PDB file of C-alpha atoms in Angstrom:
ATOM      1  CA  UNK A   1      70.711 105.441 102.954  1.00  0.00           C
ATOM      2  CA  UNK A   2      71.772 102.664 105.277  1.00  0.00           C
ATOM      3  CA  UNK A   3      75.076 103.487 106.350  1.00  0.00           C
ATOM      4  CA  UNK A   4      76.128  99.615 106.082  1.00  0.00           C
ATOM      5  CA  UNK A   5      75.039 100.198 102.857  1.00  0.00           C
ATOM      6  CA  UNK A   6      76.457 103.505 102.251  1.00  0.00           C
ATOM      7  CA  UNK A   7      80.302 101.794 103.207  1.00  0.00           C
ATOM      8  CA  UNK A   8      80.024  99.255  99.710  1.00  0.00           C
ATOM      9  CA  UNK A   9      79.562 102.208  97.305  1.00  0.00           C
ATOM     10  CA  UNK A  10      82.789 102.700  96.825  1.00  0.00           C
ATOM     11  CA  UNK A  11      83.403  99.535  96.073  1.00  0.00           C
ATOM     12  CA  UNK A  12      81.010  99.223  93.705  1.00  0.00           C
ATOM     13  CA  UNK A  13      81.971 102.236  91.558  1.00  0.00           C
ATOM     14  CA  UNK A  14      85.230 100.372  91.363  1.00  0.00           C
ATOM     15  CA  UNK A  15      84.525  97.558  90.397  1.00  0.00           C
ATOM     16  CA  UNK A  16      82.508  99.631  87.567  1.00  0.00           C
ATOM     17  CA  UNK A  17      85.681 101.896  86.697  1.00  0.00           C
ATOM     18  CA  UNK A  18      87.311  98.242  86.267  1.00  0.00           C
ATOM     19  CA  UNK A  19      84.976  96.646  84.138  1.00  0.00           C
ATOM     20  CA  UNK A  20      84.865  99.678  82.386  1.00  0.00           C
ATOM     21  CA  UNK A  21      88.589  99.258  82.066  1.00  0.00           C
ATOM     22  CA  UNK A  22      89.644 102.985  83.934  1.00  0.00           C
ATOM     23  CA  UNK A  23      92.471 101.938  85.899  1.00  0.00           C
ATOM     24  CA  UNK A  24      92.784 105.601  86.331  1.00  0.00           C
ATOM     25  CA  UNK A  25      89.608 106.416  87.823  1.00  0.00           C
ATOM     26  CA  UNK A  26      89.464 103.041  89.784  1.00  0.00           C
ATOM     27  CA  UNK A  27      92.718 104.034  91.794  1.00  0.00           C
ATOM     28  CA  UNK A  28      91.385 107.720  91.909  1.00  0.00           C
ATOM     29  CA  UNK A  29      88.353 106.636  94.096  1.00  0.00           C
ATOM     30  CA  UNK A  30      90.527 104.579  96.302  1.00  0.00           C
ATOM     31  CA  UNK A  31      92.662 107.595  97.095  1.00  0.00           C
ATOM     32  CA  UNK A  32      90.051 109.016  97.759  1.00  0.00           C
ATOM     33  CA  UNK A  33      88.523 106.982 100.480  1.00  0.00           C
ATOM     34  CA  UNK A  34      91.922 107.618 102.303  1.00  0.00           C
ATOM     35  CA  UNK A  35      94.693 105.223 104.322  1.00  0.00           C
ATOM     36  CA  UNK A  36      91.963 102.252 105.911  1.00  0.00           C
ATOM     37  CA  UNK A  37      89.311 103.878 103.949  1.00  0.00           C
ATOM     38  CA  UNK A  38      88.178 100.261 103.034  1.00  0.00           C
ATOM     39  CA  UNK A  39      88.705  98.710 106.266  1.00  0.00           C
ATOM     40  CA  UNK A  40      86.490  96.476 107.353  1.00  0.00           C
ATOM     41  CA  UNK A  41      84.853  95.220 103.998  1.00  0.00           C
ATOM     42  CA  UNK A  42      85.998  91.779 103.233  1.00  0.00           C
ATOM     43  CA  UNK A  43      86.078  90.049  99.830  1.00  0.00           C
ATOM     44  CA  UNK A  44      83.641  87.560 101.801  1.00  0.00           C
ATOM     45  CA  UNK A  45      81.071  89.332 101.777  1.00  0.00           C
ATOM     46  CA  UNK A  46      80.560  90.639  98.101  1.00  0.00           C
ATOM     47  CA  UNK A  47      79.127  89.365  94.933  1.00  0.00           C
ATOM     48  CA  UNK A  48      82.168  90.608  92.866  1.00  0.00           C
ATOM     49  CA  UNK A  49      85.577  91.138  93.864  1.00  0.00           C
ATOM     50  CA  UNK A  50      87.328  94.446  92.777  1.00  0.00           C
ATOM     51  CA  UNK A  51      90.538  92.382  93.631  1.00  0.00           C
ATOM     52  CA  UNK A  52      89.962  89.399  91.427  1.00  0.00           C
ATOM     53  CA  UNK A  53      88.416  92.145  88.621  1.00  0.00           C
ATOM     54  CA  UNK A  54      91.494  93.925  88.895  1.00  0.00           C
ATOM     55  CA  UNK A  55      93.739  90.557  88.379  1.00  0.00           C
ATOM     56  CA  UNK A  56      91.430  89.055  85.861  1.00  0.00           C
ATOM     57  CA  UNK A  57      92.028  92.678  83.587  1.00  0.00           C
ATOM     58  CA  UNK A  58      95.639  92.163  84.104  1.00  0.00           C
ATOM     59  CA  UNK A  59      96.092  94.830  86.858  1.00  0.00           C
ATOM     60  CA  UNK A  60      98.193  93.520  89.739  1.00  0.00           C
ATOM     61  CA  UNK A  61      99.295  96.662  91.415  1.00  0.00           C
ATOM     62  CA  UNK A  62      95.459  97.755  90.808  1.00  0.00           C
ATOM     63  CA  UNK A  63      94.436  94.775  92.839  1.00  0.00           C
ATOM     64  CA  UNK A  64      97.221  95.482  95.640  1.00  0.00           C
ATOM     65  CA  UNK A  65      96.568  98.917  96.163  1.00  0.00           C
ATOM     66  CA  UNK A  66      92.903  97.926  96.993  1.00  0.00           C
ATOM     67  CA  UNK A  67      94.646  95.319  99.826  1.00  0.00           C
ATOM     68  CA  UNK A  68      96.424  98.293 101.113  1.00  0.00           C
ATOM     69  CA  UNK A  69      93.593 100.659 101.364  1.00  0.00           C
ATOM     70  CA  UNK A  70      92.212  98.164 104.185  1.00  0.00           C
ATOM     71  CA  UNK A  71      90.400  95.769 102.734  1.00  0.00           C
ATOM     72  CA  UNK A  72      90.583  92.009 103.838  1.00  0.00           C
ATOM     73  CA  UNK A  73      90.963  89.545 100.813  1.00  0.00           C
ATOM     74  CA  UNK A  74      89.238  86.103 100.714  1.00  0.00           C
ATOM     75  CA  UNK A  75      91.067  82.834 100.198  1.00  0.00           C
ATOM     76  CA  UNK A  76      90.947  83.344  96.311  1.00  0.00           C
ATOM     77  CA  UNK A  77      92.076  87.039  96.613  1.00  0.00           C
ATOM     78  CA  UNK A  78      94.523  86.071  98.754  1.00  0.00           C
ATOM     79  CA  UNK A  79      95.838  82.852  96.436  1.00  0.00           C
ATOM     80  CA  UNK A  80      96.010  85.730  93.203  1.00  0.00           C
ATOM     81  CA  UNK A  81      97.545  87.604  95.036  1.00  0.00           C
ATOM     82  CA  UNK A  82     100.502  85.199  96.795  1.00  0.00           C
ATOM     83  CA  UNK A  83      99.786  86.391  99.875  1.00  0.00           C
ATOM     84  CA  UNK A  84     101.078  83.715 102.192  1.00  0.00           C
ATOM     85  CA  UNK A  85     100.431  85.129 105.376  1.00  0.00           C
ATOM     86  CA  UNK A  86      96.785  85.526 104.627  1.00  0.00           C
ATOM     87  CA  UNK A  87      96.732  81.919 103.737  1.00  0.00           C
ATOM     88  CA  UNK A  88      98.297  81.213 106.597  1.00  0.00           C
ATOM     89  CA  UNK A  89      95.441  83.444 108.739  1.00  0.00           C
ATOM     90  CA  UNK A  90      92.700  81.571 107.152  1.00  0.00           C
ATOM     91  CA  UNK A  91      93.840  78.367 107.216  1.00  0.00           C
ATOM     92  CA  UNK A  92      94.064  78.648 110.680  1.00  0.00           C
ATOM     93  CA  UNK A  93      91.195  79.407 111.636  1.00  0.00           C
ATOM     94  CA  UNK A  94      89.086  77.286 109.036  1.00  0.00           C
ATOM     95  CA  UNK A  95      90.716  74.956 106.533  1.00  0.00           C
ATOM     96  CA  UNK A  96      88.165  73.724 104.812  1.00  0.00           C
ATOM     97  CA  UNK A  97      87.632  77.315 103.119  1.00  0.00           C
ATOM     98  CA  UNK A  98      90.761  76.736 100.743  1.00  0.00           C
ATOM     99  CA  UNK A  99      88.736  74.283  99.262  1.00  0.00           C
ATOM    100  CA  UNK A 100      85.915  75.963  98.609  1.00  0.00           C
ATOM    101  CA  UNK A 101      85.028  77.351  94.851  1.00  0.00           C
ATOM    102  CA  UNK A 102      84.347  80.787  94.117  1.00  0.00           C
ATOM    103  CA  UNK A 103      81.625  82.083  92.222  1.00  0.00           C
ATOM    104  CA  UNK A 104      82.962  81.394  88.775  1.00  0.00           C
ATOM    105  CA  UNK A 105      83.926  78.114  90.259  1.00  0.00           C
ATOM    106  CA  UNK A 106      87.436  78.034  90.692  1.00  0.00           C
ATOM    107  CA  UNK A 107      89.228  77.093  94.501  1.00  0.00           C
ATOM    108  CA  UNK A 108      92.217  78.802  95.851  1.00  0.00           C
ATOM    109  CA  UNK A 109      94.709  76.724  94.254  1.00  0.00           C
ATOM    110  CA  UNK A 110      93.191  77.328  90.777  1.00  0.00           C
ATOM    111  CA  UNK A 111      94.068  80.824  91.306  1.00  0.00           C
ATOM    112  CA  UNK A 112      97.255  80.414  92.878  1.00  0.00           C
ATOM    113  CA  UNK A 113      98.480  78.557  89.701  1.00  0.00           C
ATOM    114  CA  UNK A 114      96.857  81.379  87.480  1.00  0.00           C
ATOM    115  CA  UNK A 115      99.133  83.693  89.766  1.00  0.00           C
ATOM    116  CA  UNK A 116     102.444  82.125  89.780  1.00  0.00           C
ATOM    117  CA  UNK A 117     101.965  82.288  93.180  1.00  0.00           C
ATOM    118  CA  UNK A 118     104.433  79.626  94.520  1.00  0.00           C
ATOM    119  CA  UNK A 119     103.797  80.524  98.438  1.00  0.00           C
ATOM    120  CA  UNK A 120     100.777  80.628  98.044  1.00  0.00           C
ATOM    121  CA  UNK A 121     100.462  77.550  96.651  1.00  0.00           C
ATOM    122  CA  UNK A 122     103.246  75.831  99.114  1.00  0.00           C
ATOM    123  CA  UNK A 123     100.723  76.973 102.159  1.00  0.00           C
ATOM    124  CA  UNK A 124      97.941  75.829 100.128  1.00  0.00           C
ATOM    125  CA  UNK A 125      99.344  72.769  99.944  1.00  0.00           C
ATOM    126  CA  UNK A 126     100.958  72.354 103.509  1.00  0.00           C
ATOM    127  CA  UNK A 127      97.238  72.586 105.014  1.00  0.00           C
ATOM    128  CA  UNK A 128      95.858  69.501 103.391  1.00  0.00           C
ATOM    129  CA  UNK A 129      94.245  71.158 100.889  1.00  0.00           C
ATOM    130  CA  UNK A 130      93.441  69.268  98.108  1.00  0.00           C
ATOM    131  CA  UNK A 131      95.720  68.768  95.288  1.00  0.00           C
ATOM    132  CA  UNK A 132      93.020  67.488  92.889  1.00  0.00           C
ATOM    133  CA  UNK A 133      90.338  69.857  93.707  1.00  0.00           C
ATOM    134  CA  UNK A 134      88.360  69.835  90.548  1.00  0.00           C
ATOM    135  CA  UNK A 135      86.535  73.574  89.659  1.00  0.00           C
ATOM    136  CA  UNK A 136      82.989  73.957  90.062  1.00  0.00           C
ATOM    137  CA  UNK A 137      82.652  75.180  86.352  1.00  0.00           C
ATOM    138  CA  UNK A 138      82.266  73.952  83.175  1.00  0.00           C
ATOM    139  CA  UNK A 139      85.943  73.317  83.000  1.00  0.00           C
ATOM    140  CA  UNK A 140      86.320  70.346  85.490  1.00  0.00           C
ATOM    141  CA  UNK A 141      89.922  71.204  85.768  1.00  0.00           C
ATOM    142  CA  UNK A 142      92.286  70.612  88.660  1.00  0.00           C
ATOM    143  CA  UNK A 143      94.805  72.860  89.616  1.00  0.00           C
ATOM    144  CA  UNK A 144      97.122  70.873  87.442  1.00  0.00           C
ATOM    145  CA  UNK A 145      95.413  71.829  84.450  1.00  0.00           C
ATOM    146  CA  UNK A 146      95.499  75.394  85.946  1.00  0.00           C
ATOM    147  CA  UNK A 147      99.529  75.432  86.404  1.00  0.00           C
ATOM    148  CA  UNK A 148      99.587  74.063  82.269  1.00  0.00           C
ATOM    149  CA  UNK A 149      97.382  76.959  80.858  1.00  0.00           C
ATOM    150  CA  UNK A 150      99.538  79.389  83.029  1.00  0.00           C
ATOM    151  CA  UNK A 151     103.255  77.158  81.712  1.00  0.00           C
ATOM    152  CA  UNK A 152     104.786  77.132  84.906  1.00  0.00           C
ATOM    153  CA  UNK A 153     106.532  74.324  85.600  1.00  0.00           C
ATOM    154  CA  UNK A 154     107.295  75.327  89.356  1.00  0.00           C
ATOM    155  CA  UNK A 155     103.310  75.186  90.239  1.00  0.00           C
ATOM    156  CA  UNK A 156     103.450  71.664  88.245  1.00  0.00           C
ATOM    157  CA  UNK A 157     106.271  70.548  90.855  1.00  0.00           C
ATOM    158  CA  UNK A 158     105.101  71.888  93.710  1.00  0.00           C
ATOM    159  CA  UNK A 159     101.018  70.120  92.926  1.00  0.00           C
ATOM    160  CA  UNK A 160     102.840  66.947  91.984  1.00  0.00           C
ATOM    161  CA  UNK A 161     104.569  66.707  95.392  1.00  0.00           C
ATOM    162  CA  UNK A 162     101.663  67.602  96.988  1.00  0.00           C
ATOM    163  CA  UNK A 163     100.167  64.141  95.464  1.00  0.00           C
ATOM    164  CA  UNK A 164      98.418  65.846  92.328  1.00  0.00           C
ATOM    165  CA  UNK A 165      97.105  63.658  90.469  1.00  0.00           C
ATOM    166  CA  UNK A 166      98.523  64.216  86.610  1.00  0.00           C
ATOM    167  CA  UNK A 167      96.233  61.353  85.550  1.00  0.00           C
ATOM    168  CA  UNK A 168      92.854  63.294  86.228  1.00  0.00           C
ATOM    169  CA  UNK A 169      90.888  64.808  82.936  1.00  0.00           C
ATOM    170  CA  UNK A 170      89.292  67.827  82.179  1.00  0.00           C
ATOM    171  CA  UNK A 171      85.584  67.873  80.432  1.00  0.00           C
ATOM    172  CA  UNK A 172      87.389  67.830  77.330  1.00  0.00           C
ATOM    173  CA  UNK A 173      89.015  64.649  78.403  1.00  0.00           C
ATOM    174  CA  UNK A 174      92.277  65.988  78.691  1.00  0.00           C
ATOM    175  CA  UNK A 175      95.063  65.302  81.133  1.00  0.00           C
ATOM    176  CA  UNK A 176      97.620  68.010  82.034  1.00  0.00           C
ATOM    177  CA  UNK A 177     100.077  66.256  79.679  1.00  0.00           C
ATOM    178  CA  UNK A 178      97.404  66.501  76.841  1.00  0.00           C
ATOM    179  CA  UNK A 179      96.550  70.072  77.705  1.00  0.00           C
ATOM    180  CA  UNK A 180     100.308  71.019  77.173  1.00  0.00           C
ATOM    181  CA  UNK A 181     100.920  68.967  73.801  1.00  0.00           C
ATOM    182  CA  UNK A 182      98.019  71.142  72.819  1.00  0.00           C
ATOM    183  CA  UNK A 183      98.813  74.356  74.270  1.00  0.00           C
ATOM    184  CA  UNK A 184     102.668  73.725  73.308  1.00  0.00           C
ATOM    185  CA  UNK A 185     103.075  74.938  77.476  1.00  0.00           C
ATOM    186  CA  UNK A 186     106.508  73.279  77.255  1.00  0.00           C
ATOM    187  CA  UNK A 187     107.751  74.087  80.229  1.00  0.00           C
ATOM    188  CA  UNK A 188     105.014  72.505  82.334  1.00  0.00           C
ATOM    189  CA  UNK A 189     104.731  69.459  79.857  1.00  0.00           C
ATOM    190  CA  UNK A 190     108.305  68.796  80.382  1.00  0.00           C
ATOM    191  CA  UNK A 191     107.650  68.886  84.260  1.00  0.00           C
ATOM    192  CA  UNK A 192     104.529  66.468  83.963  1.00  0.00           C
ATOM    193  CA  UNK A 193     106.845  64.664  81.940  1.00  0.00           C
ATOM    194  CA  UNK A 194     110.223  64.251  84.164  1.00  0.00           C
ATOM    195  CA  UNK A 195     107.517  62.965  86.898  1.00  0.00           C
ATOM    196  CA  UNK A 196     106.855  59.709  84.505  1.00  0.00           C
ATOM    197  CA  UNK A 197     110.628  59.051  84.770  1.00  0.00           C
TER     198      UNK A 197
END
């Protein structure tokens, strides 16, 4: 076997534990690949992300001990995971990636509000990217919609003084404010609110 090859196996068995919801067995074949043992492999380059698995299954520390093992998160890893720096690293180097959707069609910033990841979502922000990005999915939501199905009312500030739009609907044809009347997300409804003051 292709040792290229050979170097993803790991990953894929798990992702596989993950899905197979063995949190236990996913962090016992990380051990085993050993301090760096998944350096090198970046979320870039793969078809499913064992970070955003992890996050999506409600496994944080799951999801960080992957980062730690050596492996380089993408822009959406990084967002989910409020890792600024990383942010910071990428943006640098090329901006117009924060932008970009993922394969289920959500940007950075979608995932950042998910998160509660408020420097994440400040660097986000602070490189121009854009407040009103709408997801590549069926959704259509913006990041504003995001922060309202999350109720956090600290990613609602911080997208409205980016210039978020609170005006912008879903495919539902919902604005934030609708989305929280119906969710009853109270705090962020309250935040969307105080901004028509």
């Amino acid at each position: 076997m292709n040792q290229f090859v050979r170097r993803f196996e790991p990953l894929a068995a798990i992702c596989q534990a993950i899905a197979d919801g063995d949190v236990k067995k996913a962090t016992s074949i990380i051990d085993e690949q050993g301090p760096g043992g998944l350096e090198g492999i970046s979320g870039d380059t793969l078809a499913e992300s064992p970070v955003l698995m992890a996050l999506s299954t409600g496994h944080p520390r799951l999801a960080r001990r992957i980062i730690a093992s050596g492996y380089k998160p993408s822009a959406w890893e990084a967002a989910g995971l409020d890792l600024a720096g990383e942010l910071h690293a990428l943006a640098a180097v090329d901006p117009d990636r924060l932008c970009l959707c993922n394969a289920e069609g959500w940007a950075p910033l979608h995932l950042a509000c998910y998160a509660h990841a408020y420097r994440a979502l400040v660097v986000l922000c602070e490189f121009a990217t854009d407040p009103n990005v709408v997801a590549c999915n069926s959704s259509l939501e913006t990041p504003l919609h995001s922060a309202v199905r999350a109720d956090d009312a600290e990613a609602v500030r911080i997208l409205l003084e980016a210039g978020a739009d609170p005006r912008f609907l879903d495919a539902a044809g919902r604005s934030p404010l609708q989305l929280a009347i119906e969710l009853a997300a109270i705090g962020a409804g309250e935040m969307l609110m105080r901004r028509d003051d």
